[in-house]
JSON list of C-alpha atoms in Angstrom, two decimals:
[
{"chain": "A", "resi": 1, "resn": "MET", "atom": "CA", "xyz": [0.00, 0.00, 0.00]},
{"chain": "A", "resi": 2, "resn": "ALA", "atom": "CA", "xyz": [1.34, 3.40, -0.95]},
{"chain": "A", "resi": 3, "resn": "GLY", "atom": "CA", "xyz": [2.27, 5.78, 1.79]},
{"chain": "A", "resi": 4, "resn": "ILE", "atom": "CA", "xyz": [0.98, 9.15, 2.74]},
{"chain": "A", "resi": 5, "resn": "LYS", "atom": "CA", "xyz": [4.06, 10.79, 1.18]},
{"chain": "A", "resi": 6, "resn": "GLY", "atom": "CA", "xyz": [2.98, 9.67, -2.28]},
{"chain": "A", "resi": 7, "resn": "LEU", "atom": "CA", "xyz": [-0.51, 11.03, -1.73]},
{"chain": "A", "resi": 8, "resn": "VAL", "atom": "CA", "xyz": [0.83, 14.37, -0.52]},
{"chain": "A", "resi": 9, "resn": "ALA", "atom": "CA", "xyz": [3.23, 14.62, -3.48]},
{"chain": "A", "resi": 10, "resn": "LEU", "atom": "CA", "xyz": [0.42, 13.87, -5.94]},
{"chain": "A", "resi": 11, "resn": "SER", "atom": "CA", "xyz": [-1.83, 16.43, -4.28]},
{"chain": "A", "resi": 12, "resn": "PHE", "atom": "CA", "xyz": [0.88, 19.07, -4.44]},
{"chain": "A", "resi": 13, "resn": "SER", "atom": "CA", "xyz": [1.67, 18.39, -8.09]},
{"chain": "A", "resi": 14, "resn": "GLY", "atom": "CA", "xyz": [-2.02, 18.43, -9.01]},
{"chain": "A", "resi": 15, "resn": "ALA", "atom": "CA", "xyz": [-2.46, 21.78, -7.29]},
{"chain": "A", "resi": 16, "resn": "LEU", "atom": "CA", "xyz": [0.61, 23.11, -9.08]},
{"chain": "A", "resi": 17, "resn": "GLY", "atom": "CA", "xyz": [-0.74, 22.02, -12.45]},
{"chain": "A", "resi": 18, "resn": "LEU", "atom": "CA", "xyz": [-4.12, 23.61, -11.80]},
{"chain": "A", "resi": 19, "resn": "THR", "atom": "CA", "xyz": [-2.34, 26.79, -10.71]},
{"chain": "A", "resi": 20, "resn": "PHE", "atom": "CA", "xyz": [-0.54, 26.95, -14.06]},
{"chain": "A", "resi": 21, "resn": "LEU", "atom": "CA", "xyz": [-3.83, 26.39, -15.87]},
{"chain": "A", "resi": 22, "resn": "LEU", "atom": "CA", "xyz": [-5.64, 29.10, -13.90]},
{"chain": "A", "resi": 23, "resn": "LEU", "atom": "CA", "xyz": [-2.74, 31.54, -14.33]},
{"chain": "A", "resi": 24, "resn": "GLY", "atom": "CA", "xyz": [-3.02, 31.03, -18.08]},
{"chain": "A", "resi": 25, "resn": "CYS", "atom": "CA", "xyz": [-6.63, 32.14, -17.85]},
{"chain": "A", "resi": 26, "resn": "ALA", "atom": "CA", "xyz": [-6.84, 34.70, -15.09]},
{"chain": "A", "resi": 27, "resn": "LEU", "atom": "CA", "xyz": [-3.75, 36.88, -15.40]},
{"chain": "A", "resi": 28, "resn": "LYS", "atom": "CA", "xyz": [-4.55, 40.47, -16.31]},
{"chain": "A", "resi": 29, "resn": "ASN", "atom": "CA", "xyz": [-2.70, 40.29, -19.64]},
{"chain": "A", "resi": 30, "resn": "PHE", "atom": "CA", "xyz": [-4.54, 37.14, -20.74]},
{"chain": "A", "resi": 31, "resn": "GLY", "atom": "CA", "xyz": [-8.04, 37.41, -19.23]},
{"chain": "A", "resi": 32, "resn": "VAL", "atom": "CA", "xyz": [-9.72, 34.80, -21.44]},
{"chain": "A", "resi": 33, "resn": "TYR", "atom": "CA", "xyz": [-11.12, 31.65, -19.89]},
{"chain": "A", "resi": 34, "resn": "TRP", "atom": "CA", "xyz": [-11.35, 29.46, -23.00]},
{"chain": "A", "resi": 35, "resn": "PRO", "atom": "CA", "xyz": [-8.34, 27.32, -21.94]},
{"chain": "A", "resi": 36, "resn": "LEU", "atom": "CA", "xyz": [-10.39, 25.95, -19.02]},
{"chain": "A", "resi": 37, "resn": "PHE", "atom": "CA", "xyz": [-12.00, 23.56, -21.51]},
{"chain": "A", "resi": 38, "resn": "VAL", "atom": "CA", "xyz": [-8.79, 21.55, -21.14]},
{"chain": "A", "resi": 39, "resn": "LEU", "atom": "CA", "xyz": [-10.19, 20.37, -17.80]},
{"chain": "A", "resi": 40, "resn": "VAL", "atom": "CA", "xyz": [-12.62, 18.16, -19.74]},
{"chain": "A", "resi": 41, "resn": "PHE", "atom": "CA", "xyz": [-9.65, 16.29, -21.21]},
{"chain": "A", "resi": 42, "resn": "HIS", "atom": "CA", "xyz": [-8.05, 15.98, -17.76]},
{"chain": "A", "resi": 43, "resn": "ILE", "atom": "CA", "xyz": [-11.22, 14.38, -16.44]},
{"chain": "A", "resi": 44, "resn": "LEU", "atom": "CA", "xyz": [-11.66, 12.05, -19.43]},
{"chain": "A", "resi": 45, "resn": "SER", "atom": "CA", "xyz": [-8.04, 10.85, -19.70]},
{"chain": "A", "resi": 46, "resn": "PRO", "atom": "CA", "xyz": [-8.04, 8.12, -16.99]},
{"chain": "A", "resi": 47, "resn": "ILE", "atom": "CA", "xyz": [-11.47, 6.71, -17.89]},
{"chain": "A", "resi": 48, "resn": "PRO", "atom": "CA", "xyz": [-10.43, 4.36, -20.76]},
{"chain": "A", "resi": 49, "resn": "ASN", "atom": "CA", "xyz": [-7.68, 2.78, -18.65]},
{"chain": "A", "resi": 50, "resn": "LEU", "atom": "CA", "xyz": [-9.99, 2.35, -15.67]},
{"chain": "A", "resi": 51, "resn": "ILE", "atom": "CA", "xyz": [-12.55, 0.58, -17.87]},
{"chain": "A", "resi": 52, "resn": "ALA", "atom": "CA", "xyz": [-9.88, -1.59, -19.50]},
{"chain": "A", "resi": 53, "resn": "ARG", "atom": "CA", "xyz": [-8.49, -2.68, -16.13]},
{"chain": "A", "resi": 54, "resn": "ARG", "atom": "CA", "xyz": [-11.91, -3.96, -15.13]},
{"chain": "A", "resi": 55, "resn": "HIS", "atom": "CA", "xyz": [-12.45, -5.96, -18.32]},
{"chain": "A", "resi": 56, "resn": "VAL", "atom": "CA", "xyz": [-8.98, -7.34, -19.10]},
{"chain": "A", "resi": 57, "resn": "ASP", "atom": "CA", "xyz": [-7.46, -10.47, -17.65]},
{"chain": "A", "resi": 58, "resn": "ASP", "atom": "CA", "xyz": [-3.94, -9.65, -16.41]},
{"chain": "A", "resi": 59, "resn": "THR", "atom": "CA", "xyz": [-2.54, -13.03, -17.45]},
{"chain": "A", "resi": 60, "resn": "GLU", "atom": "CA", "xyz": [-2.69, -12.15, -21.15]},
{"chain": "A", "resi": 61, "resn": "SER", "atom": "CA", "xyz": [0.38, -10.48, -22.57]},
{"chain": "A", "resi": 62, "resn": "THR", "atom": "CA", "xyz": [-1.59, -8.49, -25.16]},
{"chain": "A", "resi": 63, "resn": "SER", "atom": "CA", "xyz": [-5.19, -7.45, -25.22]},
{"chain": "A", "resi": 64, "resn": "ALA", "atom": "CA", "xyz": [-7.27, -5.60, -27.77]},
{"chain": "A", "resi": 65, "resn": "CYS", "atom": "CA", "xyz": [-9.22, -3.90, -24.98]},
{"chain": "A", "resi": 66, "resn": "ARG", "atom": "CA", "xyz": [-6.05, -2.59, -23.32]},
{"chain": "A", "resi": 67, "resn": "ASP", "atom": "CA", "xyz": [-4.63, -1.43, -26.66]},
{"chain": "A", "resi": 68, "resn": "LEU", "atom": "CA", "xyz": [-7.87, 0.40, -27.46]},
{"chain": "A", "resi": 69, "resn": "ALA", "atom": "CA", "xyz": [-7.75, 2.07, -24.03]},
{"chain": "A", "resi": 70, "resn": "TYR", "atom": "CA", "xyz": [-4.15, 3.21, -24.67]},
{"chain": "A", "resi": 71, "resn": "PHE", "atom": "CA", "xyz": [-5.19, 4.55, -28.09]},
{"chain": "A", "resi": 72, "resn": "LEU", "atom": "CA", "xyz": [-8.15, 6.48, -26.68]},
{"chain": "A", "resi": 73, "resn": "THR", "atom": "CA", "xyz": [-6.08, 7.85, -23.82]},
{"chain": "A", "resi": 74, "resn": "THR", "atom": "CA", "xyz": [-3.41, 8.99, -26.27]},
{"chain": "A", "resi": 75, "resn": "GLY", "atom": "CA", "xyz": [-6.04, 10.75, -28.36]},
{"chain": "A", "resi": 76, "resn": "ILE", "atom": "CA", "xyz": [-7.42, 12.54, -25.30]},
{"chain": "A", "resi": 77, "resn": "VAL", "atom": "CA", "xyz": [-3.96, 13.64, -24.15]},
{"chain": "A", "resi": 78, "resn": "VAL", "atom": "CA", "xyz": [-2.98, 14.90, -27.62]},
{"chain": "A", "resi": 79, "resn": "SER", "atom": "CA", "xyz": [-6.27, 16.81, -27.81]},
{"chain": "A", "resi": 80, "resn": "ALA", "atom": "CA", "xyz": [-5.50, 18.47, -24.48]},
{"chain": "A", "resi": 81, "resn": "TYR", "atom": "CA", "xyz": [-2.21, 19.72, -25.90]},
{"chain": "A", "resi": 82, "resn": "GLY", "atom": "CA", "xyz": [-3.75, 20.65, -29.25]},
{"chain": "A", "resi": 83, "resn": "LEU", "atom": "CA", "xyz": [-6.61, 22.80, -27.96]},
{"chain": "A", "resi": 84, "resn": "PRO", "atom": "CA", "xyz": [-4.43, 25.62, -26.53]},
{"chain": "A", "resi": 85, "resn": "ILE", "atom": "CA", "xyz": [-2.29, 25.63, -29.67]},
{"chain": "A", "resi": 86, "resn": "VAL", "atom": "CA", "xyz": [-5.34, 25.97, -31.91]},
{"chain": "A", "resi": 87, "resn": "LEU", "atom": "CA", "xyz": [-6.74, 28.72, -29.69]},
{"chain": "A", "resi": 88, "resn": "ALA", "atom": "CA", "xyz": [-3.43, 30.59, -29.81]},
{"chain": "A", "resi": 89, "resn": "ARG", "atom": "CA", "xyz": [-3.07, 30.19, -33.60]},
{"chain": "A", "resi": 90, "resn": "LYS", "atom": "CA", "xyz": [-6.56, 31.65, -34.07]},
{"chain": "A", "resi": 91, "resn": "SER", "atom": "CA", "xyz": [-5.61, 34.57, -31.75]},
{"chain": "A", "resi": 92, "resn": "ILE", "atom": "CA", "xyz": [-8.32, 33.69, -29.25]},
{"chain": "A", "resi": 93, "resn": "ILE", "atom": "CA", "xyz": [-5.72, 33.42, -26.48]},
{"chain": "A", "resi": 94, "resn": "LEU", "atom": "CA", "xyz": [-2.20, 34.79, -26.28]},
{"chain": "A", "resi": 95, "resn": "TRP", "atom": "CA", "xyz": [0.87, 32.60, -26.68]},
{"chain": "A", "resi": 96, "resn": "GLY", "atom": "CA", "xyz": [1.89, 33.23, -23.07]},
{"chain": "A", "resi": 97, "resn": "ALA", "atom": "CA", "xyz": [-1.40, 31.80, -21.91]},
{"chain": "A", "resi": 98, "resn": "CYS", "atom": "CA", "xyz": [-0.83, 28.84, -24.23]},
{"chain": "A", "resi": 99, "resn": "GLY", "atom": "CA", "xyz": [2.56, 28.24, -22.61]},
{"chain": "A", "resi": 100, "resn": "LEU", "atom": "CA", "xyz": [1.10, 28.30, -19.11]},
{"chain": "A", "resi": 101, "resn": "VAL", "atom": "CA", "xyz": [-1.69, 25.92, -20.12]},
{"chain": "A", "resi": 102, "resn": "MET", "atom": "CA", "xyz": [0.87, 23.56, -21.71]},
{"chain": "A", "resi": 103, "resn": "ALA", "atom": "CA", "xyz": [2.95, 23.61, -18.52]},
{"chain": "A", "resi": 104, "resn": "GLY", "atom": "CA", "xyz": [-0.19, 22.85, -16.53]},
{"chain": "A", "resi": 105, "resn": "ASN", "atom": "CA", "xyz": [-1.01, 19.99, -18.91]},
{"chain": "A", "resi": 106, "resn": "CYS", "atom": "CA", "xyz": [2.43, 18.46, -18.40]},
{"chain": "A", "resi": 107, "resn": "VAL", "atom": "CA", "xyz": [2.18, 18.62, -14.63]},
{"chain": "A", "resi": 108, "resn": "ILE", "atom": "CA", "xyz": [-1.40, 17.33, -14.45]},
{"chain": "A", "resi": 109, "resn": "PHE", "atom": "CA", "xyz": [-0.86, 14.43, -16.85]},
{"chain": "A", "resi": 110, "resn": "LEU", "atom": "CA", "xyz": [2.31, 13.43, -15.00]},
{"chain": "A", "resi": 111, "resn": "THR", "atom": "CA", "xyz": [0.26, 13.54, -11.79]},
{"chain": "A", "resi": 112, "resn": "ILE", "atom": "CA", "xyz": [-2.36, 11.23, -13.32]},
{"chain": "A", "resi": 113, "resn": "LEU", "atom": "CA", "xyz": [0.38, 8.88, -14.52]},
{"chain": "A", "resi": 114, "resn": "GLY", "atom": "CA", "xyz": [1.96, 8.97, -11.06]},
{"chain": "A", "resi": 115, "resn": "PHE", "atom": "CA", "xyz": [-1.36, 8.07, -9.48]},
{"chain": "A", "resi": 116, "resn": "PHE", "atom": "CA", "xyz": [-1.68, 4.99, -11.67]},
{"chain": "A", "resi": 117, "resn": "LEU", "atom": "CA", "xyz": [1.93, 3.97, -11.01]},
{"chain": "A", "resi": 118, "resn": "ILE", "atom": "CA", "xyz": [1.73, 4.44, -7.24]},
{"chain": "A", "resi": 119, "resn": "PHE", "atom": "CA", "xyz": [-1.79, 3.29, -6.42]},
{"chain": "A", "resi": 120, "resn": "GLY", "atom": "CA", "xyz": [-2.76, 1.06, -9.34]},
{"chain": "A", "resi": 121, "resn": "GLY", "atom": "CA", "xyz": [0.08, -1.46, -9.44]},
{"chain": "A", "resi": 122, "resn": "GLY", "atom": "CA", "xyz": [-1.15, -4.10, -7.00]},
{"chain": "A", "resi": 123, "resn": "ASP", "atom": "CA", "xyz": [-3.90, -6.65, -7.43]},
{"chain": "A", "resi": 124, "resn": "ASP", "atom": "CA", "xyz": [-5.33, -5.84, -4.01]},
{"chain": "A", "resi": 125, "resn": "PHE", "atom": "CA", "xyz": [-6.10, -2.24, -4.98]},
{"chain": "A", "resi": 126, "resn": "SER", "atom": "CA", "xyz": [-9.55, -1.02, -4.08]},
{"chain": "A", "resi": 127, "resn": "TRP", "atom": "CA", "xyz": [-11.14, 2.35, -3.57]},
{"chain": "A", "resi": 128, "resn": "GLU", "atom": "CA", "xyz": [-12.20, 1.33, -0.07]},
{"chain": "A", "resi": 129, "resn": "GLN", "atom": "CA", "xyz": [-8.71, 1.88, 1.32]},
{"chain": "A", "resi": 130, "resn": "TRP", "atom": "CA", "xyz": [-9.39, 5.62, 1.43]}
]
């Protein structure tokens, strides 16, 4: 079972990523809240892997369900990076805001990956341990 230090580190990194995202929206020079739509991608990104873990037998070396989940997750993550770039290219947001949103994306997606590596590795994992 993962320790409290891992949970605190993940909480801190998640808060840091959200701070970058909010700074990209709320600073006086930027002032446009369109980049907050990236939060939809942050919420959707772990869902395919969670579904695949429930339906895939771990004894198989390859699985079409797991590969589809990886593909969908990759598409969601790429979309989260693409949205701020498209908004900046169309001059809806400034490039500085795009940079802050990209930094927030990196931190938040690494936090999600860290959660799965720390808390999702064992077979005895359940949500009831909280």
